[in-house]
PDB file of C-alpha atoms in Angstrom:
ATOM      1  CA  UNK A 575      20.255 -10.233   1.059  1.00 89.00           C
ATOM      2  CA  UNK A 576      18.799  -7.677   3.171  1.00 96.00           C
ATOM      3  CA  UNK A 577      18.927  -5.913   0.145  1.00 97.00           C
ATOM      4  CA  UNK A 578      17.111  -7.238  -2.072  1.00 98.00           C
ATOM      5  CA  UNK A 579      14.920  -7.602   0.108  1.00 98.00           C
ATOM      6  CA  UNK A 580      14.363  -4.041   0.381  1.00 98.00           C
ATOM      7  CA  UNK A 581      13.990  -3.536  -3.167  1.00 98.00           C
ATOM      8  CA  UNK A 582      11.590  -5.906  -3.873  1.00 98.00           C
ATOM      9  CA  UNK A 583       9.440  -4.659  -1.566  1.00 98.00           C
ATOM     10  CA  UNK A 584       9.814  -1.353  -3.580  1.00 99.00           C
ATOM     11  CA  UNK A 585       9.434  -3.110  -6.938  1.00 98.00           C
ATOM     12  CA  UNK A 586       6.292  -4.916  -5.459  1.00 98.00           C
ATOM     13  CA  UNK A 587       4.993  -2.301  -3.870  1.00 99.00           C
ATOM     14  CA  UNK A 588       5.094   0.161  -7.043  1.00 99.00           C
ATOM     15  CA  UNK A 589       4.176  -3.743  -9.477  1.00 98.00           C
ATOM     16  CA  UNK A 590       1.188  -3.691  -7.192  1.00 98.00           C
ATOM     17  CA  UNK A 591       0.235  -0.350  -8.406  1.00 98.00           C
ATOM     18  CA  UNK A 592       1.066  -0.250 -12.046  1.00 98.00           C
ATOM     19  CA  UNK A 593      -1.304  -4.183 -12.341  1.00 98.00           C
ATOM     20  CA  UNK A 594      -4.068  -2.556 -10.963  1.00 98.00           C
ATOM     21  CA  UNK A 595      -3.971   1.202 -12.829  1.00 98.00           C
ATOM     22  CA  UNK A 596      -6.691   0.013 -15.086  1.00 98.00           C
ATOM     23  CA  UNK A 597      -9.010  -2.072 -13.740  1.00 98.00           C
ATOM     24  CA  UNK A 598      -8.540   0.753 -10.491  1.00 97.00           C
ATOM     25  CA  UNK A 599     -12.240   1.957  -8.903  1.00 97.00           C
ATOM     26  CA  UNK A 600     -13.937  -0.138 -12.086  1.00 98.00           C
ATOM     27  CA  UNK A 601     -16.396  -3.577 -10.190  1.00 98.00           C
ATOM     28  CA  UNK A 602     -15.835  -6.456 -10.457  1.00 98.00           C
ATOM     29  CA  UNK A 603     -18.235  -7.242 -13.550  1.00 98.00           C
ATOM     30  CA  UNK A 604     -16.607  -4.385 -15.010  1.00 98.00           C
ATOM     31  CA  UNK A 605     -13.581  -5.565 -14.905  1.00 98.00           C
ATOM     32  CA  UNK A 606     -13.900  -8.782 -16.260  1.00 98.00           C
ATOM     33  CA  UNK A 607     -16.472  -7.912 -19.084  1.00 98.00           C
ATOM     34  CA  UNK A 608     -13.852  -5.345 -20.810  1.00 98.00           C
ATOM     35  CA  UNK A 609      -9.925  -7.317 -19.792  1.00 98.00           C
ATOM     36  CA  UNK A 610     -11.274 -10.781 -19.480  1.00 98.00           C
ATOM     37  CA  UNK A 611      -8.737 -11.258 -17.109  1.00 98.00           C
ATOM     38  CA  UNK A 612      -5.627  -8.640 -16.464  1.00 98.00           C
ATOM     39  CA  UNK A 613      -2.262 -10.702 -17.484  1.00 98.00           C
ATOM     40  CA  UNK A 614       0.303  -7.809 -17.260  1.00 98.00           C
ATOM     41  CA  UNK A 615       1.018  -4.405 -17.023  1.00 98.00           C
ATOM     42  CA  UNK A 616      -1.450  -2.288 -19.620  1.00 98.00           C
ATOM     43  CA  UNK A 617      -2.710   1.477 -20.276  1.00 98.00           C
ATOM     44  CA  UNK A 618      -5.774   3.208 -18.185  1.00 98.00           C
ATOM     45  CA  UNK A 619      -8.420   2.365 -20.491  1.00 98.00           C
ATOM     46  CA  UNK A 620      -9.635   6.131 -21.856  1.00 97.00           C
ATOM     47  CA  UNK A 621     -13.596   5.100 -20.444  1.00 97.00           C
ATOM     48  CA  UNK A 622     -12.038   4.280 -16.643  1.00 97.00           C
ATOM     49  CA  UNK A 623     -11.926   8.449 -15.252  1.00 93.00           C
ATOM     50  CA  UNK A 624      -9.174   7.954 -12.690  1.00 92.00           C
ATOM     51  CA  UNK A 625      -7.059   5.832 -14.964  1.00 96.00           C
ATOM     52  CA  UNK A 626      -7.645   6.996 -17.841  1.00 94.00           C
ATOM     53  CA  UNK A 627      -4.356   9.140 -17.449  1.00 89.00           C
ATOM     54  CA  UNK A 628      -1.615   6.735 -17.159  1.00 95.00           C
ATOM     55  CA  UNK A 629       0.070   4.459 -19.247  1.00 97.00           C
ATOM     56  CA  UNK A 630       1.351   0.533 -19.487  1.00 98.00           C
ATOM     57  CA  UNK A 631       4.155   0.091 -16.441  1.00 98.00           C
ATOM     58  CA  UNK A 632       3.235   3.077 -14.840  1.00 98.00           C
ATOM     59  CA  UNK A 633       2.122   3.268 -10.569  1.00 98.00           C
ATOM     60  CA  UNK A 634      -0.267   6.144  -9.774  1.00 97.00           C
ATOM     61  CA  UNK A 635      -0.479   7.850  -6.361  1.00 96.00           C
ATOM     62  CA  UNK A 636       0.828   5.054  -4.582  1.00 98.00           C
ATOM     63  CA  UNK A 637       3.396   4.866  -5.087  1.00 98.00           C
ATOM     64  CA  UNK A 638       3.977   8.308  -5.812  1.00 97.00           C
ATOM     65  CA  UNK A 639       2.865   9.279  -2.456  1.00 97.00           C
ATOM     66  CA  UNK A 640       5.612   6.290  -0.272  1.00 98.00           C
ATOM     67  CA  UNK A 641       8.450   7.593  -2.216  1.00 98.00           C
ATOM     68  CA  UNK A 642       7.302  11.129  -1.720  1.00 98.00           C
ATOM     69  CA  UNK A 643       7.676  10.589   1.814  1.00 98.00           C
ATOM     70  CA  UNK A 644      11.253   8.552   1.342  1.00 98.00           C
ATOM     71  CA  UNK A 645      12.396  11.933   0.166  1.00 98.00           C
ATOM     72  CA  UNK A 646      11.351  14.414   3.064  1.00 98.00           C
ATOM     73  CA  UNK A 647      12.103  11.719   5.131  1.00 98.00           C
ATOM     74  CA  UNK A 648      15.653  11.381   3.643  1.00 98.00           C
ATOM     75  CA  UNK A 649      16.066  15.678   3.531  1.00 98.00           C
ATOM     76  CA  UNK A 650      15.311  15.169   7.890  1.00 98.00           C
ATOM     77  CA  UNK A 651      17.998  12.505   8.724  1.00 97.00           C
ATOM     78  CA  UNK A 652      14.360  10.458   9.077  1.00 97.00           C
ATOM     79  CA  UNK A 653      12.441  12.407  11.944  1.00 97.00           C
ATOM     80  CA  UNK A 654       9.059  12.529  10.168  1.00 98.00           C
ATOM     81  CA  UNK A 655       8.154  16.293   9.684  1.00 98.00           C
ATOM     82  CA  UNK A 656       4.664  17.000   9.369  1.00 96.00           C
ATOM     83  CA  UNK A 657       5.407  20.487   7.855  1.00 96.00           C
ATOM     84  CA  UNK A 658       8.422  18.881   5.608  1.00 98.00           C
ATOM     85  CA  UNK A 659       6.174  15.616   4.621  1.00 97.00           C
ATOM     86  CA  UNK A 660       2.898  18.379   3.837  1.00 96.00           C
ATOM     87  CA  UNK A 661       5.820  20.261   1.714  1.00 97.00           C
ATOM     88  CA  UNK A 662       6.222  17.699  -0.875  1.00 97.00           C
ATOM     89  CA  UNK A 663       3.491  15.899  -0.939  1.00 96.00           C
ATOM     90  CA  UNK A 664       1.865  19.559  -1.643  1.00 94.00           C
ATOM     91  CA  UNK A 665       4.052  20.370  -4.079  1.00 95.00           C
ATOM     92  CA  UNK A 666       3.930  17.007  -5.872  1.00 94.00           C
ATOM     93  CA  UNK A 667       0.941  17.886  -6.160  1.00 91.00           C
ATOM     94  CA  UNK A 668       0.428  20.953  -7.300  1.00 92.00           C
ATOM     95  CA  UNK A 669       3.212  19.661 -10.151  1.00 93.00           C
ATOM     96  CA  UNK A 670       1.127  16.667 -11.659  1.00 87.00           C
ATOM     97  CA  UNK A 671      -2.347  18.691 -11.102  1.00 88.00           C
ATOM     98  CA  UNK A 672      -3.916  15.800  -7.930  1.00 85.00           C
ATOM     99  CA  UNK A 673      -7.076  17.958  -6.886  1.00 86.00           C
ATOM    100  CA  UNK A 674      -8.147  18.540 -10.098  1.00 82.00           C
ATOM    101  CA  UNK A 675      -7.072  15.517 -12.260  1.00 79.00           C
ATOM    102  CA  UNK A 676      -8.530  13.007  -9.577  1.00 75.00           C
ATOM    103  CA  UNK A 677      -5.767  11.671  -8.415  1.00 81.00           C
ATOM    104  CA  UNK A 678      -6.346  11.788  -4.661  1.00 84.00           C
ATOM    105  CA  UNK A 679      -7.889  10.149  -2.620  1.00 86.00           C
ATOM    106  CA  UNK A 680     -11.113  11.698  -0.514  1.00 89.00           C
ATOM    107  CA  UNK A 681      -8.754  11.983   2.375  1.00 90.00           C
ATOM    108  CA  UNK A 682      -6.014  13.573   1.092  1.00 94.00           C
ATOM    109  CA  UNK A 683      -7.183  15.849  -1.024  1.00 90.00           C
ATOM    110  CA  UNK A 684      -9.556  17.663   1.825  1.00 92.00           C
ATOM    111  CA  UNK A 685      -6.316  17.851   4.255  1.00 92.00           C
ATOM    112  CA  UNK A 686      -4.081  18.862   2.296  1.00 89.00           C
ATOM    113  CA  UNK A 687      -6.505  21.726   0.350  1.00 89.00           C
ATOM    114  CA  UNK A 688      -6.516  23.028   4.036  1.00 92.00           C
ATOM    115  CA  UNK A 689      -2.598  22.809   4.159  1.00 91.00           C
ATOM    116  CA  UNK A 690      -2.712  24.952   0.663  1.00 89.00           C
ATOM    117  CA  UNK A 691      -5.306  27.142   2.572  1.00 92.00           C
ATOM    118  CA  UNK A 692      -3.167  27.568   5.675  1.00 92.00           C
ATOM    119  CA  UNK A 693      -6.217  25.967   7.086  1.00 94.00           C
ATOM    120  CA  UNK A 694      -6.496  23.727  10.282  1.00 93.00           C
ATOM    121  CA  UNK A 695      -6.403  20.087   8.710  1.00 94.00           C
ATOM    122  CA  UNK A 696      -7.848  18.801  11.806  1.00 94.00           C
ATOM    123  CA  UNK A 697     -10.769  18.565  11.045  1.00 94.00           C
ATOM    124  CA  UNK A 698     -10.305  16.063   8.210  1.00 92.00           C
ATOM    125  CA  UNK A 699      -7.630  14.496   9.454  1.00 96.00           C
ATOM    126  CA  UNK A 700      -9.476  13.491  12.325  1.00 96.00           C
ATOM    127  CA  UNK A 701     -12.160  11.909  10.417  1.00 96.00           C
ATOM    128  CA  UNK A 702     -10.047  10.289   7.575  1.00 96.00           C
ATOM    129  CA  UNK A 703     -11.184   5.778   7.144  1.00 97.00           C
ATOM    130  CA  UNK A 704      -9.799   6.047   3.662  1.00 97.00           C
ATOM    131  CA  UNK A 705      -6.275   4.181   2.994  1.00 98.00           C
ATOM    132  CA  UNK A 706      -4.049   7.163   1.923  1.00 97.00           C
ATOM    133  CA  UNK A 707      -2.068   6.234   4.970  1.00 98.00           C
ATOM    134  CA  UNK A 708      -1.663   2.178   4.713  1.00 98.00           C
ATOM    135  CA  UNK A 709      -0.805   2.609   0.983  1.00 98.00           C
ATOM    136  CA  UNK A 710       2.414   5.183   0.549  1.00 98.00           C
ATOM    137  CA  UNK A 711       3.323   3.155   4.369  1.00 98.00           C
ATOM    138  CA  UNK A 712       4.527  -0.177   2.840  1.00 98.00           C
ATOM    139  CA  UNK A 713       8.219   0.316   3.136  1.00 98.00           C
ATOM    140  CA  UNK A 714       8.511   2.462   6.331  1.00 98.00           C
ATOM    141  CA  UNK A 715       8.528  -1.852   7.720  1.00 98.00           C
ATOM    142  CA  UNK A 716      12.153  -1.297   5.749  1.00 98.00           C
ATOM    143  CA  UNK A 717      13.279  -0.088   9.054  1.00 98.00           C
ATOM    144  CA  UNK A 718      12.212  -1.503  11.721  1.00 97.00           C
ATOM    145  CA  UNK A 719      13.456  -4.699  13.058  1.00 97.00           C
ATOM    146  CA  UNK A 720      10.349  -6.792  14.048  1.00 97.00           C
ATOM    147  CA  UNK A 721      10.554  -7.016  17.932  1.00 97.00           C
ATOM    148  CA  UNK A 722       9.841  -3.175  17.832  1.00 97.00           C
ATOM    149  CA  UNK A 723       6.427  -2.959  16.774  1.00 98.00           C
ATOM    150  CA  UNK A 724       5.690   0.247  19.645  1.00 98.00           C
ATOM    151  CA  UNK A 725       8.438   2.407  17.618  1.00 98.00           C
ATOM    152  CA  UNK A 726       6.750   1.254  13.968  1.00 98.00           C
ATOM    153  CA  UNK A 727       3.764   2.542  15.413  1.00 98.00           C
ATOM    154  CA  UNK A 728       4.760   5.709  16.620  1.00 98.00           C
ATOM    155  CA  UNK A 729       6.727   5.957  14.099  1.00 98.00           C
ATOM    156  CA  UNK A 730       3.583   4.959  10.772  1.00 98.00           C
ATOM    157  CA  UNK A 731       1.458   7.423  13.081  1.00 98.00           C
ATOM    158  CA  UNK A 732       4.068  10.117  12.948  1.00 98.00           C
ATOM    159  CA  UNK A 733       3.929   9.946   8.954  1.00 98.00           C
ATOM    160  CA  UNK A 734       0.102   9.345   7.925  1.00 98.00           C
ATOM    161  CA  UNK A 735      -0.957  13.020  10.508  1.00 97.00           C
ATOM    162  CA  UNK A 736      -0.937  14.445   8.495  1.00 97.00           C
ATOM    163  CA  UNK A 737      -4.097  13.470   5.735  1.00 98.00           C
ATOM    164  CA  UNK A 738      -4.134  11.039   8.647  1.00 98.00           C
ATOM    165  CA  UNK A 739      -5.448  10.838  12.274  1.00 98.00           C
ATOM    166  CA  UNK A 740      -8.287   8.118  12.992  1.00 98.00           C
ATOM    167  CA  UNK A 741      -7.526   4.886  14.611  1.00 98.00           C
ATOM    168  CA  UNK A 742      -8.713   2.732  11.609  1.00 98.00           C
ATOM    169  CA  UNK A 743      -6.178   4.411   9.426  1.00 98.00           C
ATOM    170  CA  UNK A 744      -2.413   4.588  11.507  1.00 98.00           C
ATOM    171  CA  UNK A 745      -4.117   0.981  11.994  1.00 98.00           C
ATOM    172  CA  UNK A 746      -4.418   0.015   9.657  1.00 98.00           C
ATOM    173  CA  UNK A 747      -1.235   1.463   8.152  1.00 98.00           C
ATOM    174  CA  UNK A 748       0.728   0.053  10.708  1.00 98.00           C
ATOM    175  CA  UNK A 749      -0.243  -3.654   9.528  1.00 99.00           C
ATOM    176  CA  UNK A 750       0.543  -3.285   6.405  1.00 99.00           C
ATOM    177  CA  UNK A 751       4.806  -2.265   7.441  1.00 98.00           C
ATOM    178  CA  UNK A 752       4.380  -4.705  10.515  1.00 98.00           C
ATOM    179  CA  UNK A 753       3.810  -7.576   7.445  1.00 99.00           C
ATOM    180  CA  UNK A 754       6.395  -5.961   5.695  1.00 98.00           C
ATOM    181  CA  UNK A 755       9.127  -5.857   9.408  1.00 98.00           C
ATOM    182  CA  UNK A 756       7.821  -9.219   9.523  1.00 98.00           C
ATOM    183  CA  UNK A 757       8.493 -10.605   5.393  1.00 98.00           C
ATOM    184  CA  UNK A 758      12.767  -9.109   5.916  1.00 98.00           C
ATOM    185  CA  UNK A 759      12.838 -12.136   8.025  1.00 98.00           C
ATOM    186  CA  UNK A 760      11.909 -14.215   6.323  1.00 97.00           C
ATOM    187  CA  UNK A 761       8.901 -15.342   9.269  1.00 98.00           C
ATOM    188  CA  UNK A 762       6.240 -18.083   7.574  1.00 98.00           C
ATOM    189  CA  UNK A 763       3.751 -16.305   6.831  1.00 98.00           C
ATOM    190  CA  UNK A 764       1.280 -16.919   8.941  1.00 98.00           C
ATOM    191  CA  UNK A 765       3.841 -15.284  12.522  1.00 98.00           C
ATOM    192  CA  UNK A 766       3.301 -12.680   9.363  1.00 98.00           C
ATOM    193  CA  UNK A 767      -0.184 -11.946   9.869  1.00 98.00           C
ATOM    194  CA  UNK A 768       0.055 -12.391  13.244  1.00 98.00           C
ATOM    195  CA  UNK A 769       2.437  -9.880  13.656  1.00 98.00           C
ATOM    196  CA  UNK A 770       0.598  -7.728  11.920  1.00 98.00           C
ATOM    197  CA  UNK A 771      -1.726  -8.512  13.911  1.00 98.00           C
ATOM    198  CA  UNK A 772      -0.160  -7.719  17.631  1.00 98.00           C
ATOM    199  CA  UNK A 773       0.622  -4.640  15.289  1.00 98.00           C
ATOM    200  CA  UNK A 774      -2.906  -3.401  15.148  1.00 98.00           C
ATOM    201  CA  UNK A 775      -3.666  -3.804  18.309  1.00 98.00           C
ATOM    202  CA  UNK A 776      -1.382  -1.682  19.555  1.00 98.00           C
ATOM    203  CA  UNK A 777      -1.495   1.381  16.803  1.00 98.00           C
ATOM    204  CA  UNK A 778      -5.078   1.279  16.960  1.00 97.00           C
ATOM    205  CA  UNK A 779      -4.428   3.283  20.959  1.00 97.00           C
ATOM    206  CA  UNK A 780      -2.835   6.205  18.763  1.00 98.00           C
ATOM    207  CA  UNK A 781      -5.738   7.590  16.511  1.00 97.00           C
ATOM    208  CA  UNK A 782      -8.837   9.672  17.116  1.00 97.00           C
ATOM    209  CA  UNK A 783     -11.550   6.806  18.258  1.00 97.00           C
ATOM    210  CA  UNK A 784     -13.659   6.164  14.936  1.00 98.00           C
ATOM    211  CA  UNK A 785     -16.882   3.114  14.757  1.00 97.00           C
ATOM    212  CA  UNK A 786     -14.639   1.181  12.306  1.00 97.00           C
ATOM    213  CA  UNK A 787     -14.976  -2.765  12.070  1.00 97.00           C
ATOM    214  CA  UNK A 788     -12.483  -4.479  13.687  1.00 98.00           C
ATOM    215  CA  UNK A 789      -9.589  -5.181  10.895  1.00 98.00           C
ATOM    216  CA  UNK A 790      -8.195  -8.109  13.097  1.00 98.00           C
ATOM    217  CA  UNK A 791     -11.279  -9.892  13.521  1.00 98.00           C
ATOM    218  CA  UNK A 792     -12.084  -8.568   8.898  1.00 98.00           C
ATOM    219  CA  UNK A 793      -8.411 -10.373   8.965  1.00 98.00           C
ATOM    220  CA  UNK A 794      -8.840 -13.218  10.917  1.00 98.00           C
ATOM    221  CA  UNK A 795     -11.998 -13.856   8.214  1.00 98.00           C
ATOM    222  CA  UNK A 796     -10.471 -13.196   5.781  1.00 98.00           C
ATOM    223  CA  UNK A 797      -8.162 -15.913   6.035  1.00 98.00           C
ATOM    224  CA  UNK A 798     -10.010 -18.558   7.011  1.00 98.00           C
ATOM    225  CA  UNK A 799     -11.189 -18.316   3.181  1.00 98.00           C
ATOM    226  CA  UNK A 800      -7.526 -18.139   1.549  1.00 98.00           C
ATOM    227  CA  UNK A 801      -6.876 -21.512   3.693  1.00 98.00           C
ATOM    228  CA  UNK A 802     -11.359 -23.079   2.285  1.00 98.00           C
ATOM    229  CA  UNK A 803     -10.440 -22.241  -1.360  1.00 98.00           C
ATOM    230  CA  UNK A 804      -7.004 -22.270  -1.488  1.00 97.00           C
ATOM    231  CA  UNK A 805      -7.381 -24.138  -5.290  1.00 98.00           C
ATOM    232  CA  UNK A 806      -9.987 -21.904  -5.784  1.00 98.00           C
ATOM    233  CA  UNK A 807      -8.373 -18.521  -7.159  1.00 98.00           C
ATOM    234  CA  UNK A 808     -12.045 -17.865  -8.648  1.00 98.00           C
ATOM    235  CA  UNK A 809     -13.952 -18.138  -5.155  1.00 98.00           C
ATOM    236  CA  UNK A 810     -11.558 -16.394  -3.025  1.00 98.00           C
ATOM    237  CA  UNK A 811     -11.067 -13.219  -5.034  1.00 98.00           C
ATOM    238  CA  UNK A 812     -15.443 -13.274  -4.904  1.00 98.00           C
ATOM    239  CA  UNK A 813     -14.948 -13.521  -1.238  1.00 98.00           C
ATOM    240  CA  UNK A 814     -13.124 -11.457  -0.995  1.00 98.00           C
ATOM    241  CA  UNK A 815     -14.974  -8.837  -2.188  1.00 98.00           C
ATOM    242  CA  UNK A 816     -18.247  -9.562  -1.945  1.00 98.00           C
ATOM    243  CA  UNK A 817     -17.086 -10.199   2.523  1.00 98.00           C
ATOM    244  CA  UNK A 818     -14.651  -8.530   3.055  1.00 98.00           C
ATOM    245  CA  UNK A 819     -14.421  -6.013   0.432  1.00 98.00           C
ATOM    246  CA  UNK A 820     -12.553  -3.643  -1.543  1.00 98.00           C
ATOM    247  CA  UNK A 821     -13.021  -0.559  -2.159  1.00 98.00           C
ATOM    248  CA  UNK A 822     -11.013   2.521  -0.547  1.00 98.00           C
ATOM    249  CA  UNK A 823     -11.967   2.098   3.398  1.00 98.00           C
ATOM    250  CA  UNK A 824      -8.806   1.110   4.939  1.00 98.00           C
ATOM    251  CA  UNK A 825     -11.074  -1.557   6.943  1.00 98.00           C
ATOM    252  CA  UNK A 826     -11.784  -3.461   3.890  1.00 98.00           C
ATOM    253  CA  UNK A 827      -8.289  -2.575   1.718  1.00 98.00           C
ATOM    254  CA  UNK A 828      -5.607  -3.421   3.594  1.00 99.00           C
ATOM    255  CA  UNK A 829      -7.928  -6.477   5.299  1.00 98.00           C
ATOM    256  CA  UNK A 830      -8.091  -7.899   1.961  1.00 99.00           C
ATOM    257  CA  UNK A 831      -4.892  -7.080   1.245  1.00 99.00           C
ATOM    258  CA  UNK A 832      -2.845  -8.339   3.467  1.00 99.00           C
ATOM    259  CA  UNK A 833      -5.296 -11.034   3.309  1.00 99.00           C
ATOM    260  CA  UNK A 834      -3.714 -11.486  -1.174  1.00 99.00           C
ATOM    261  CA  UNK A 835      -0.799 -11.409   0.038  1.00 99.00           C
ATOM    262  CA  UNK A 836      -0.901 -15.239   2.447  1.00 99.00           C
ATOM    263  CA  UNK A 837      -2.583 -16.271  -0.435  1.00 98.00           C
ATOM    264  CA  UNK A 838      -0.855 -15.782  -3.410  1.00 98.00           C
ATOM    265  CA  UNK A 839       2.384 -15.408  -1.439  1.00 98.00           C
ATOM    266  CA  UNK A 840       4.150 -15.399  -5.443  1.00 98.00           C
ATOM    267  CA  UNK A 841       4.809 -11.214  -6.242  1.00 98.00           C
ATOM    268  CA  UNK A 842       3.768 -11.640  -9.924  1.00 98.00           C
ATOM    269  CA  UNK A 843       0.806 -13.581  -8.265  1.00 98.00           C
ATOM    270  CA  UNK A 844      -0.109 -11.306  -6.261  1.00 99.00           C
ATOM    271  CA  UNK A 845      -0.397  -8.557  -8.632  1.00 99.00           C
ATOM    272  CA  UNK A 846      -2.133 -10.154 -10.816  1.00 98.00           C
ATOM    273  CA  UNK A 847      -5.261 -11.287  -8.781  1.00 99.00           C
ATOM    274  CA  UNK A 848      -5.312  -7.811  -7.573  1.00 99.00           C
ATOM    275  CA  UNK A 849      -5.676  -6.440 -10.523  1.00 98.00           C
ATOM    276  CA  UNK A 850      -8.685  -8.546 -11.552  1.00 98.00           C
ATOM    277  CA  UNK A 851     -10.306  -8.669  -7.870  1.00 98.00           C
ATOM    278  CA  UNK A 852     -12.490  -5.280  -8.485  1.00 98.00           C
ATOM    279  CA  UNK A 853     -12.659  -1.395  -6.331  1.00 98.00           C
ATOM    280  CA  UNK A 854      -9.293   0.376  -5.059  1.00 98.00           C
ATOM    281  CA  UNK A 855      -7.250  -2.667  -7.528  1.00 98.00           C
ATOM    282  CA  UNK A 856      -3.952  -0.830  -7.786  1.00 98.00           C
ATOM    283  CA  UNK A 857      -3.816   0.831  -3.808  1.00 98.00           C
ATOM    284  CA  UNK A 858      -4.342  -2.957  -2.287  1.00 99.00           C
ATOM    285  CA  UNK A 859      -2.554  -4.377  -5.478  1.00 99.00           C
ATOM    286  CA  UNK A 860       0.909  -2.100  -4.167  1.00 99.00           C
ATOM    287  CA  UNK A 861       0.568  -2.998  -0.737  1.00 99.00           C
ATOM    288  CA  UNK A 862      -0.392  -6.821  -1.337  1.00 99.00           C
ATOM    289  CA  UNK A 863       2.531  -7.179  -3.766  1.00 99.00           C
ATOM    290  CA  UNK A 864       4.396  -5.353  -1.194  1.00 99.00           C
ATOM    291  CA  UNK A 865       4.149  -7.708   0.895  1.00 99.00           C
ATOM    292  CA  UNK A 866       4.977 -10.371  -1.728  1.00 99.00           C
ATOM    293  CA  UNK A 867       7.702  -8.205  -3.040  1.00 98.00           C
ATOM    294  CA  UNK A 868      10.157  -7.715   0.788  1.00 98.00           C
ATOM    295  CA  UNK A 869       9.041 -12.291   1.287  1.00 98.00           C
ATOM    296  CA  UNK A 870      10.933 -12.991  -1.342  1.00 98.00           C
ATOM    297  CA  UNK A 871      12.899 -10.655  -2.449  1.00 98.00           C
ATOM    298  CA  UNK A 872      13.835  -8.875  -5.922  1.00 98.00           C
ATOM    299  CA  UNK A 873      15.451 -12.422  -7.708  1.00 97.00           C
ATOM    300  CA  UNK A 874      12.439 -13.722  -7.742  1.00 98.00           C
ATOM    301  CA  UNK A 875      10.637 -11.151  -9.814  1.00 98.00           C
ATOM    302  CA  UNK A 876      10.884 -11.200 -13.498  1.00 98.00           C
ATOM    303  CA  UNK A 877      13.508  -8.361 -15.085  1.00 98.00           C
ATOM    304  CA  UNK A 878      11.472  -7.423 -17.538  1.00 98.00           C
ATOM    305  CA  UNK A 879       8.606  -6.330 -14.917  1.00 98.00           C
ATOM    306  CA  UNK A 880      11.415  -4.759 -13.011  1.00 98.00           C
ATOM    307  CA  UNK A 881      12.313  -2.862 -16.989  1.00 98.00           C
ATOM    308  CA  UNK A 882       8.657  -1.503 -17.406  1.00 98.00           C
ATOM    309  CA  UNK A 883       8.579   0.217 -14.236  1.00 98.00           C
ATOM    310  CA  UNK A 884      11.842   1.804 -14.542  1.00 98.00           C
ATOM    311  CA  UNK A 885      11.006   2.720 -18.124  1.00 97.00           C
ATOM    312  CA  UNK A 886       7.819   4.044 -17.471  1.00 98.00           C
ATOM    313  CA  UNK A 887       7.756   5.878 -14.659  1.00 98.00           C
ATOM    314  CA  UNK A 888      11.999   7.136 -14.628  1.00 91.00           C
ATOM    315  CA  UNK A 889      12.624   6.296 -10.869  1.00 95.00           C
ATOM    316  CA  UNK A 890      15.961   4.726  -9.331  1.00 97.00           C
ATOM    317  CA  UNK A 891      13.887   2.433  -6.542  1.00 98.00           C
ATOM    318  CA  UNK A 892      17.478   0.798  -5.771  1.00 98.00           C
ATOM    319  CA  UNK A 893      19.077   4.329  -4.471  1.00 98.00           C
ATOM    320  CA  UNK A 894      15.929   4.478  -1.841  1.00 98.00           C
ATOM    321  CA  UNK A 895      16.814   0.900  -0.926  1.00 98.00           C
ATOM    322  CA  UNK A 896      20.154   2.049   0.021  1.00 97.00           C
ATOM    323  CA  UNK A 897      18.137   4.275   1.962  1.00 97.00           C
ATOM    324  CA  UNK A 898      16.354   2.466   3.802  1.00 98.00           C
ATOM    325  CA  UNK A 899      18.649  -0.335   4.091  1.00 97.00           C
ATOM    326  CA  UNK A 900      21.275   3.151   5.581  1.00 96.00           C
ATOM    327  CA  UNK A 901      18.197   4.097   8.438  1.00 93.00           C
ATOM    328  CA  UNK A 902      17.539   0.861   8.903  1.00 89.00           C
ATOM    329  CA  UNK A 903      22.226   0.211   9.770  1.00 71.00           C
ATOM    330  CA  UNK A 904      21.663   2.694  11.809  1.00 73.00           C
ATOM    331  CA  UNK A 905      18.233   2.239  13.722  1.00 65.00           C
TER     332      UNK A 905
END
């Protein structure tokens, strides 16, 4: 059962990422005008300078980096080591031309560029407010039971600090990981959101101070919209887009993702809401659908969608699920 739920989180991550890839970083109005409504995996449009290099069902840097971090952890017996994580990320970035092809986010690009050139990345990591830490963290929630939030928060910080060390980036990542942790234990959705808020309160003290808006307050407002527009998906999505925001800042995308997961509950519905949202659709989709996948489990996901992810990415997500499960039991 736990293996199925961990696999659900990993496939949810990849599905939300791949579903949101074609509309990535387009305005909501442009998404509607170009696609109408996204209902399935699509190729990246040639007009989208970020998604144009991807084909139907391929995930982007969100899932790729999540798996690279797992590779780095597996190599070092699940002890986070910044130098090993950086090596895996840089090898991948060089291999796919990530520095030249608009694949890396701004904070990760700056920090990894500094490391590559032998410079101290701290001037970049200590100002990084974008969502690079949160987008790749969902699998880490599979390692911890929900009563170990302080350990989870520290572990998230130790992984994230290669590129992100701000209070907002670290706490946003911890919120996503905590929601996954809670989902694996079949907590109800209100409890899952409370767990995310508790993780925020712990993790925000670990990072460098910023004047970013409160993720907790934004999430609480977003959840009000989820309840208010329970039967009106279009109005809910528009409120998230207009008020909470769907950009690359952690303060927008993490509350948006958590609220959409809470609203959709089902991983299929969740991935489609995110893909049609506008903004950072692949990252919001990756975070939100990983949470829904952890809650629902792999058996609740359409086998055709699972097959599409496997075929389009040549990846064995079950290998990673087994590694996470094994360390969860030893941890």
